[in-house]
Amino acid sequence: MRPLQRFERRLEGIVSGVFARAFKGDVEPIELAAALKREIDNTARILSRDRRLVPNHFTIELGPDDFERLNAYGRTLNHELANELRDHADIQRYTFSGPIDIELVQQDELPTGKFRVVSATVGTPQRRPAEPQPYQQEPYVPPNEPVVQTPPPPPQQFQQPPPPQQAPRRGHPQVMLEVNGRRRPVNPPGVVLGRGTDADIQINDPGVSRRHAEIRLMPEGPGGIRVVMVDLGSTNGTLVNGRRTTEAELVDGSTVRIGNTTMTLRLADEPMAQPPSSGW
């Protein structure tokens, strides 16, 4: 320690001791800041050609009265003192050994107005190690054997159920009558066409009589069928394939016109149920 520094230390002891006992002066924050700066000046160690390493932990020992008064400022006082130290260290090109920590402690033997500063070098506290995770046993895989991964099941899709299988039926082909774009079945022994409510196929046409015509189904040979159109004495008559007639045989695609309505005969591939023998 240089002679000037030793002199300042002795002078500091005289001022903070004799004057404090004589005048009972309280310790002020500015005195603490000045003492902290002198402490790092006196304890600086050469780190490099233009940098010096200084302590970072400081304990300020105070008498009971001074401690009770200054400790009430809490973190605010410590924060301001730390800022003073940082500004001083920047000017003097000091490097702290870790985060600055300032602690006020009470010493009962110290009178009012007298305090001590004790410095120390404290490294950066280590982070708390992470808690170990619970061990999870991996599934056993035999060596040199490929791992077979089961593919996820395909997304379920709505599938329309297949149409019910119908037992083959023996009989005549299905006879259909297409009226105004709609197909109507013609079952044995036949159907009556007309405007009246008693007609089998009712046609709302003012040119059609109440019972206008009849389509009759007559068997012909094994599995055969004849379709015959018979006019029932209508007022406006019946046309088959464009010709006026009272009776005519119909085939697949034949047209029948009554009034202003034209109908087409269709023979479907689906066989028609064999009617009872008394129906013909």
GROMACS .gro file of C-alpha atoms in nm:
model
  280
    1MET     CA    1   0.000   0.000   0.000
    2ARG     CA    2   0.136   0.340  -0.095
    3PRO     CA    3   0.219   0.594   0.185
    4LEU     CA    4  -0.058   0.828   0.062
    5GLN     CA    5  -0.314   0.552   0.085
    6ARG     CA    6  -0.199   0.459   0.437
    7PHE     CA    7  -0.230   0.823   0.538
    8GLU     CA    8  -0.583   0.841   0.398
    9ARG     CA    9  -0.676   0.528   0.590
   10ARG     CA   10  -0.542   0.675   0.916
   11LEU     CA   11  -0.722   1.002   0.846
   12GLU     CA   12  -1.045   0.816   0.777
   13GLY     CA   13  -1.014   0.636   1.111
   14ILE     CA   14  -0.961   0.963   1.297
   15VAL     CA   15  -1.255   1.136   1.129
   16SER     CA   16  -1.500   0.848   1.163
   17GLY     CA   17  -1.392   0.773   1.518
   18VAL     CA   18  -1.308   1.091   1.711
   19PHE     CA   19  -1.554   1.317   1.530
   20ALA     CA   20  -1.833   1.061   1.560
   21ARG     CA   21  -1.782   1.025   1.933
   22ALA     CA   22  -1.755   1.403   1.977
   23PHE     CA   23  -2.053   1.517   1.772
   24LYS     CA   24  -2.266   1.197   1.749
   25GLY     CA   25  -2.311   1.250   1.371
   26ASP     CA   26  -2.511   0.990   1.180
   27VAL     CA   27  -2.362   0.797   0.890
   28GLU     CA   28  -2.487   0.938   0.556
   29PRO     CA   29  -2.521   0.743   0.226
   30ILE     CA   30  -2.265   0.968   0.057
   31GLU     CA   31  -2.007   0.855   0.313
   32LEU     CA   32  -2.084   0.493   0.230
   33ALA     CA   33  -2.037   0.558  -0.143
   34ALA     CA   34  -1.703   0.727  -0.086
   35ALA     CA   35  -1.585   0.443   0.139
   36LEU     CA   36  -1.684   0.181  -0.121
   37LYS     CA   37  -1.492   0.360  -0.394
   38ARG     CA   38  -1.181   0.381  -0.176
   39GLU     CA   39  -1.216   0.012  -0.095
   40ILE     CA   40  -1.201  -0.098  -0.459
   41ASP     CA   41  -0.920   0.149  -0.527
   42ASN     CA   42  -0.715  -0.006  -0.247
   43THR     CA   43  -0.792  -0.370  -0.337
   44ALA     CA   44  -0.760  -0.350  -0.719
   45ARG     CA   45  -0.540  -0.620  -0.875
   46ILE     CA   46  -0.378  -0.599  -1.216
   47LEU     CA   47  -0.569  -0.806  -1.470
   48SER     CA   48  -0.400  -0.681  -1.789
   49ARG     CA   49  -0.206  -0.380  -1.903
   50ASP     CA   50  -0.511  -0.154  -1.895
   51ARG     CA   51  -0.760  -0.349  -1.678
   52ARG     CA   52  -0.774  -0.422  -1.304
   53LEU     CA   53  -0.981  -0.676  -1.114
   54VAL     CA   54  -1.174  -0.555  -0.806
   55PRO     CA   55  -1.398  -0.731  -0.548
   56ASN     CA   56  -1.770  -0.752  -0.601
   57HIS     CA   57  -1.909  -0.836  -0.253
   58PHE     CA   58  -1.917  -0.563   0.011
   59THR     CA   59  -2.027  -0.581   0.376
   60ILE     CA   60  -2.094  -0.249   0.550
   61GLU     CA   61  -2.088  -0.285   0.930
   62LEU     CA   62  -2.294  -0.021   1.115
   63GLY     CA   63  -2.384   0.062   1.473
   64PRO     CA   64  -2.740  -0.015   1.592
   65ASP     CA   65  -2.878   0.337   1.536
   66ASP     CA   66  -2.721   0.382   1.190
   67PHE     CA   67  -2.821   0.031   1.083
   68GLU     CA   68  -3.186   0.081   1.182
   69ARG     CA   69  -3.203   0.413   0.995
   70LEU     CA   70  -3.020   0.312   0.674
   71ASN     CA   71  -3.160  -0.040   0.649
   72ALA     CA   72  -3.507   0.111   0.611
   73TYR     CA   73  -3.410   0.222   0.258
   74GLY     CA   74  -3.363  -0.144   0.164
   75ARG     CA   75  -3.294  -0.221  -0.202
   76THR     CA   76  -3.310   0.143  -0.308
   77LEU     CA   77  -2.994   0.229  -0.111
   78ASN     CA   78  -2.809  -0.083  -0.235
   79HIS     CA   79  -2.907  -0.007  -0.596
   80GLU     CA   80  -2.777   0.352  -0.577
   81LEU     CA   81  -2.450   0.246  -0.412
   82ALA     CA   82  -2.398  -0.023  -0.680
   83ASN     CA   83  -2.451   0.236  -0.955
   84GLU     CA   84  -2.191   0.462  -0.796
   85LEU     CA   85  -1.944   0.174  -0.793
   86ARG     CA   86  -2.010   0.091  -1.159
   87ASP     CA   87  -1.957   0.453  -1.269
   88HIS     CA   88  -1.633   0.470  -1.072
   89ALA     CA   89  -1.514   0.136  -1.215
   90ASP     CA   90  -1.579   0.257  -1.573
   91ILE     CA   91  -1.367   0.565  -1.513
   92GLN     CA   92  -1.085   0.372  -1.350
   93ARG     CA   93  -1.110   0.079  -1.598
   94TYR     CA   94  -1.188  -0.174  -1.326
   95THR     CA   95  -1.344  -0.516  -1.382
   96PHE     CA   96  -1.565  -0.671  -1.115
   97SER     CA   97  -1.513  -1.038  -1.042
   98GLY     CA   98  -1.892  -1.096  -1.048
   99PRO     CA   99  -2.226  -0.927  -0.984
  100ILE     CA  100  -2.207  -0.647  -0.729
  101ASP     CA  101  -2.358  -0.739  -0.391
  102ILE     CA  102  -2.380  -0.488  -0.102
  103GLU     CA  103  -2.500  -0.598   0.242
  104LEU     CA  104  -2.567  -0.390   0.552
  105VAL     CA  105  -2.504  -0.567   0.886
  106GLN     CA  106  -2.536  -0.451   1.246
  107GLN     CA  107  -2.239  -0.448   1.485
  108ASP     CA  108  -2.337  -0.360   1.841
  109GLU     CA  109  -1.987  -0.247   1.939
  110LEU     CA  110  -1.983   0.031   1.675
  111PRO     CA  111  -2.101   0.374   1.797
  112THR     CA  112  -2.328   0.604   1.598
  113GLY     CA  113  -2.144   0.765   1.307
  114LYS     CA  114  -1.879   0.493   1.273
  115PHE     CA  115  -1.883   0.210   1.013
  116ARG     CA  116  -1.652  -0.040   0.845
  117VAL     CA  117  -1.639  -0.173   0.487
  118VAL     CA  118  -1.523  -0.532   0.426
  119SER     CA  119  -1.483  -0.650   0.066
  120ALA     CA  120  -1.454  -0.997  -0.082
  121THR     CA  121  -1.429  -1.162  -0.423
  122VAL     CA  122  -1.726  -1.388  -0.488
  123GLY     CA  123  -1.758  -1.578  -0.814
  124THR     CA  124  -2.077  -1.598  -1.018
  125PRO     CA  125  -2.310  -1.846  -0.845
  126GLN     CA  126  -2.354  -2.167  -1.037
  127ARG     CA  127  -2.689  -2.250  -1.179
  128ARG     CA  128  -2.893  -2.505  -0.996
  129PRO     CA  129  -2.866  -2.837  -1.179
  130ALA     CA  130  -3.180  -2.953  -1.346
  131GLU     CA  131  -3.375  -3.217  -1.167
  132PRO     CA  132  -3.324  -3.560  -1.319
  133GLN     CA  133  -3.610  -3.687  -1.530
  134PRO     CA  134  -3.769  -4.016  -1.431
  135TYR     CA  135  -3.618  -4.308  -1.614
  136GLN     CA  136  -3.831  -4.455  -1.888
  137GLN     CA  137  -3.741  -4.797  -2.009
  138GLU     CA  138  -3.717  -4.829  -2.385
  139PRO     CA  139  -3.887  -5.127  -2.549
  140TYR     CA  140  -3.652  -5.418  -2.613
  141VAL     CA  141  -3.555  -5.465  -2.977
  142PRO     CA  142  -3.365  -5.784  -3.067
  143PRO     CA  143  -3.032  -5.715  -3.240
  144ASN     CA  144  -3.000  -5.739  -3.618
  145GLU     CA  145  -3.374  -5.765  -3.661
  146PRO     CA  146  -3.572  -5.501  -3.848
  147VAL     CA  147  -3.829  -5.306  -3.658
  148VAL     CA  148  -4.169  -5.361  -3.811
  149GLN     CA  149  -4.394  -5.062  -3.782
  150THR     CA  150  -4.763  -5.119  -3.807
  151PRO     CA  151  -4.917  -4.863  -4.041
  152PRO     CA  152  -5.207  -4.665  -3.898
  153PRO     CA  153  -5.551  -4.785  -4.001
  154PRO     CA  154  -5.695  -4.599  -4.300
  155PRO     CA  155  -5.959  -4.340  -4.224
  156GLN     CA  156  -6.305  -4.484  -4.219
  157GLN     CA  157  -6.509  -4.392  -4.518
  158PHE     CA  158  -6.875  -4.432  -4.561
  159GLN     CA  159  -6.945  -4.715  -4.794
  160GLN     CA  160  -7.285  -4.773  -4.928
  161PRO     CA  161  -7.392  -5.127  -4.852
  162PRO     CA  162  -7.422  -5.347  -5.156
  163PRO     CA  163  -7.774  -5.395  -5.285
  164PRO     CA  164  -7.940  -5.707  -5.152
  165GLN     CA  165  -7.908  -6.004  -5.374
  166GLN     CA  166  -8.240  -6.109  -5.512
  167ALA     CA  167  -8.313  -6.463  -5.598
  168PRO     CA  168  -8.356  -6.510  -5.972
  169ARG     CA  169  -8.715  -6.506  -6.074
  170ARG     CA  170  -8.868  -6.683  -6.363
  171GLY     CA  171  -9.132  -6.488  -6.555
  172HIS     CA  172  -9.195  -6.230  -6.821
  173PRO     CA  173  -8.989  -5.913  -6.875
  174GLN     CA  174  -9.098  -5.606  -6.680
  175VAL     CA  175  -9.330  -5.378  -6.878
  176MET     CA  176  -9.296  -5.004  -6.803
  177LEU     CA  177  -9.495  -4.711  -6.936
  178GLU     CA  178  -9.308  -4.381  -6.949
  179VAL     CA  179  -9.552  -4.094  -6.889
  180ASN     CA  180  -9.424  -3.734  -6.875
  181GLY     CA  181  -9.070  -3.855  -6.794
  182ARG     CA  182  -9.183  -4.090  -6.520
  183ARG     CA  183  -9.196  -4.466  -6.558
  184ARG     CA  184  -9.497  -4.655  -6.428
  185PRO     CA  185  -9.502  -5.036  -6.402
  186VAL     CA  186  -9.763  -5.230  -6.597
  187ASN     CA  187  -9.852  -5.550  -6.415
  188PRO     CA  188 -10.073  -5.835  -6.538
  189PRO     CA  189 -10.342  -5.844  -6.651
  190GLY     CA  190 -10.300  -5.476  -6.751
  191VAL     CA  191 -10.380  -5.115  -6.661
  192VAL     CA  192 -10.650  -4.865  -6.755
  193LEU     CA  193 -10.543  -4.518  -6.870
  194GLY     CA  194 -10.774  -4.222  -6.814
  195ARG     CA  195 -10.859  -3.897  -6.642
  196GLY     CA  196 -11.100  -4.047  -6.388
  197THR     CA  197 -11.015  -4.149  -6.036
  198ASP     CA  198 -11.096  -4.512  -6.112
  199ALA     CA  199 -10.817  -4.534  -6.377
  200ASP     CA  200 -10.505  -4.735  -6.286
  201ILE     CA  201 -10.279  -4.466  -6.433
  202GLN     CA  202 -10.449  -4.128  -6.394
  203ILE     CA  203 -10.356  -3.866  -6.653
  204ASN     CA  204 -10.449  -3.505  -6.584
  205ASP     CA  205 -10.524  -3.402  -6.942
  206PRO     CA  206 -10.858  -3.244  -7.056
  207GLY     CA  207 -10.827  -3.429  -7.388
  208VAL     CA  208 -10.829  -3.767  -7.214
  209SER     CA  209 -11.152  -3.949  -7.134
  210ARG     CA  210 -11.227  -4.081  -6.785
  211ARG     CA  211 -11.154  -4.436  -6.904
  212HIS     CA  212 -10.967  -4.374  -7.226
  213ALA     CA  213 -10.768  -4.688  -7.313
  214GLU     CA  214 -10.631  -5.008  -7.165
  215ILE     CA  215 -10.292  -5.177  -7.198
  216ARG     CA  216 -10.330  -5.552  -7.169
  217LEU     CA  217 -10.058  -5.811  -7.105
  218MET     CA  218 -10.121  -6.150  -7.266
  219PRO     CA  219  -9.890  -6.452  -7.237
  220GLU     CA  220  -9.738  -6.595  -7.549
  221GLY     CA  221  -9.540  -6.919  -7.534
  222PRO     CA  222  -9.293  -7.008  -7.257
  223GLY     CA  223  -9.154  -6.686  -7.112
  224GLY     CA  224  -9.317  -6.470  -7.379
  225ILE     CA  225  -9.563  -6.185  -7.346
  226ARG     CA  226  -9.774  -5.973  -7.579
  227VAL     CA  227  -9.858  -5.612  -7.500
  228VAL     CA  228 -10.176  -5.488  -7.662
  229MET     CA  229 -10.332  -5.141  -7.647
  230VAL     CA  230 -10.715  -5.129  -7.667
  231ASP     CA  231 -10.916  -4.807  -7.700
  232LEU     CA  232 -11.215  -4.806  -7.462
  233GLY     CA  233 -11.441  -4.589  -7.681
  234SER     CA  234 -11.272  -4.261  -7.596
  235THR     CA  235 -11.397  -3.929  -7.730
  236ASN     CA  236 -11.073  -3.819  -7.898
  237GLY     CA  237 -10.939  -4.163  -7.992
  238THR     CA  238 -10.594  -4.322  -7.946
  239LEU     CA  239 -10.281  -4.299  -8.164
  240VAL     CA  240 -10.016  -4.574  -8.168
  241ASN     CA  241  -9.689  -4.472  -8.332
  242GLY     CA  242  -9.876  -4.180  -8.492
  243ARG     CA  243 -10.169  -4.381  -8.632
  244ARG     CA  244 -10.522  -4.374  -8.501
  245THR     CA  245 -10.636  -4.721  -8.395
  246THR     CA  246 -10.873  -4.902  -8.166
  247GLU     CA  247 -10.638  -5.195  -8.097
  248ALA     CA  248 -10.268  -5.246  -8.166
  249GLU     CA  249  -9.979  -5.456  -8.044
  250LEU     CA  250  -9.701  -5.266  -7.867
  251VAL     CA  251  -9.328  -5.340  -7.862
  252ASP     CA  252  -9.034  -5.183  -7.681
  253GLY     CA  253  -9.027  -4.815  -7.781
  254SER     CA  254  -9.383  -4.794  -7.912
  255THR     CA  255  -9.555  -4.457  -7.852
  256VAL     CA  256  -9.916  -4.413  -7.743
  257ARG     CA  257 -10.084  -4.072  -7.766
  258ILE     CA  258 -10.411  -3.994  -7.590
  259GLY     CA  259 -10.531  -3.636  -7.580
  260ASN     CA  260 -10.220  -3.418  -7.557
  261THR     CA  261 -10.017  -3.680  -7.367
  262THR     CA  262  -9.764  -3.909  -7.533
  263MET     CA  263  -9.644  -4.226  -7.359
  264THR     CA  264  -9.365  -4.472  -7.446
  265LEU     CA  265  -9.361  -4.844  -7.375
  266ARG     CA  266  -9.041  -4.986  -7.221
  267LEU     CA  267  -8.950  -5.349  -7.167
  268ALA     CA  268  -8.698  -5.372  -6.881
  269ASP     CA  269  -8.439  -5.649  -6.852
  270GLU     CA  270  -8.556  -5.737  -6.501
  271PRO     CA  271  -8.811  -6.020  -6.529
  272MET     CA  272  -9.159  -5.968  -6.403
  273ALA     CA  273  -9.298  -6.198  -6.140
  274GLN     CA  274  -9.507  -6.478  -6.280
  275PRO     CA  275  -9.871  -6.389  -6.206
  276PRO     CA  276 -10.118  -6.643  -6.081
  277SER     CA  277 -10.272  -6.857  -6.349
  278SER     CA  278 -10.610  -6.697  -6.287
  279GLY     CA  279 -10.474  -6.349  -6.369
  280TRP     CA  280 -10.451  -6.405  -6.742
   0.00000   0.00000   0.00000
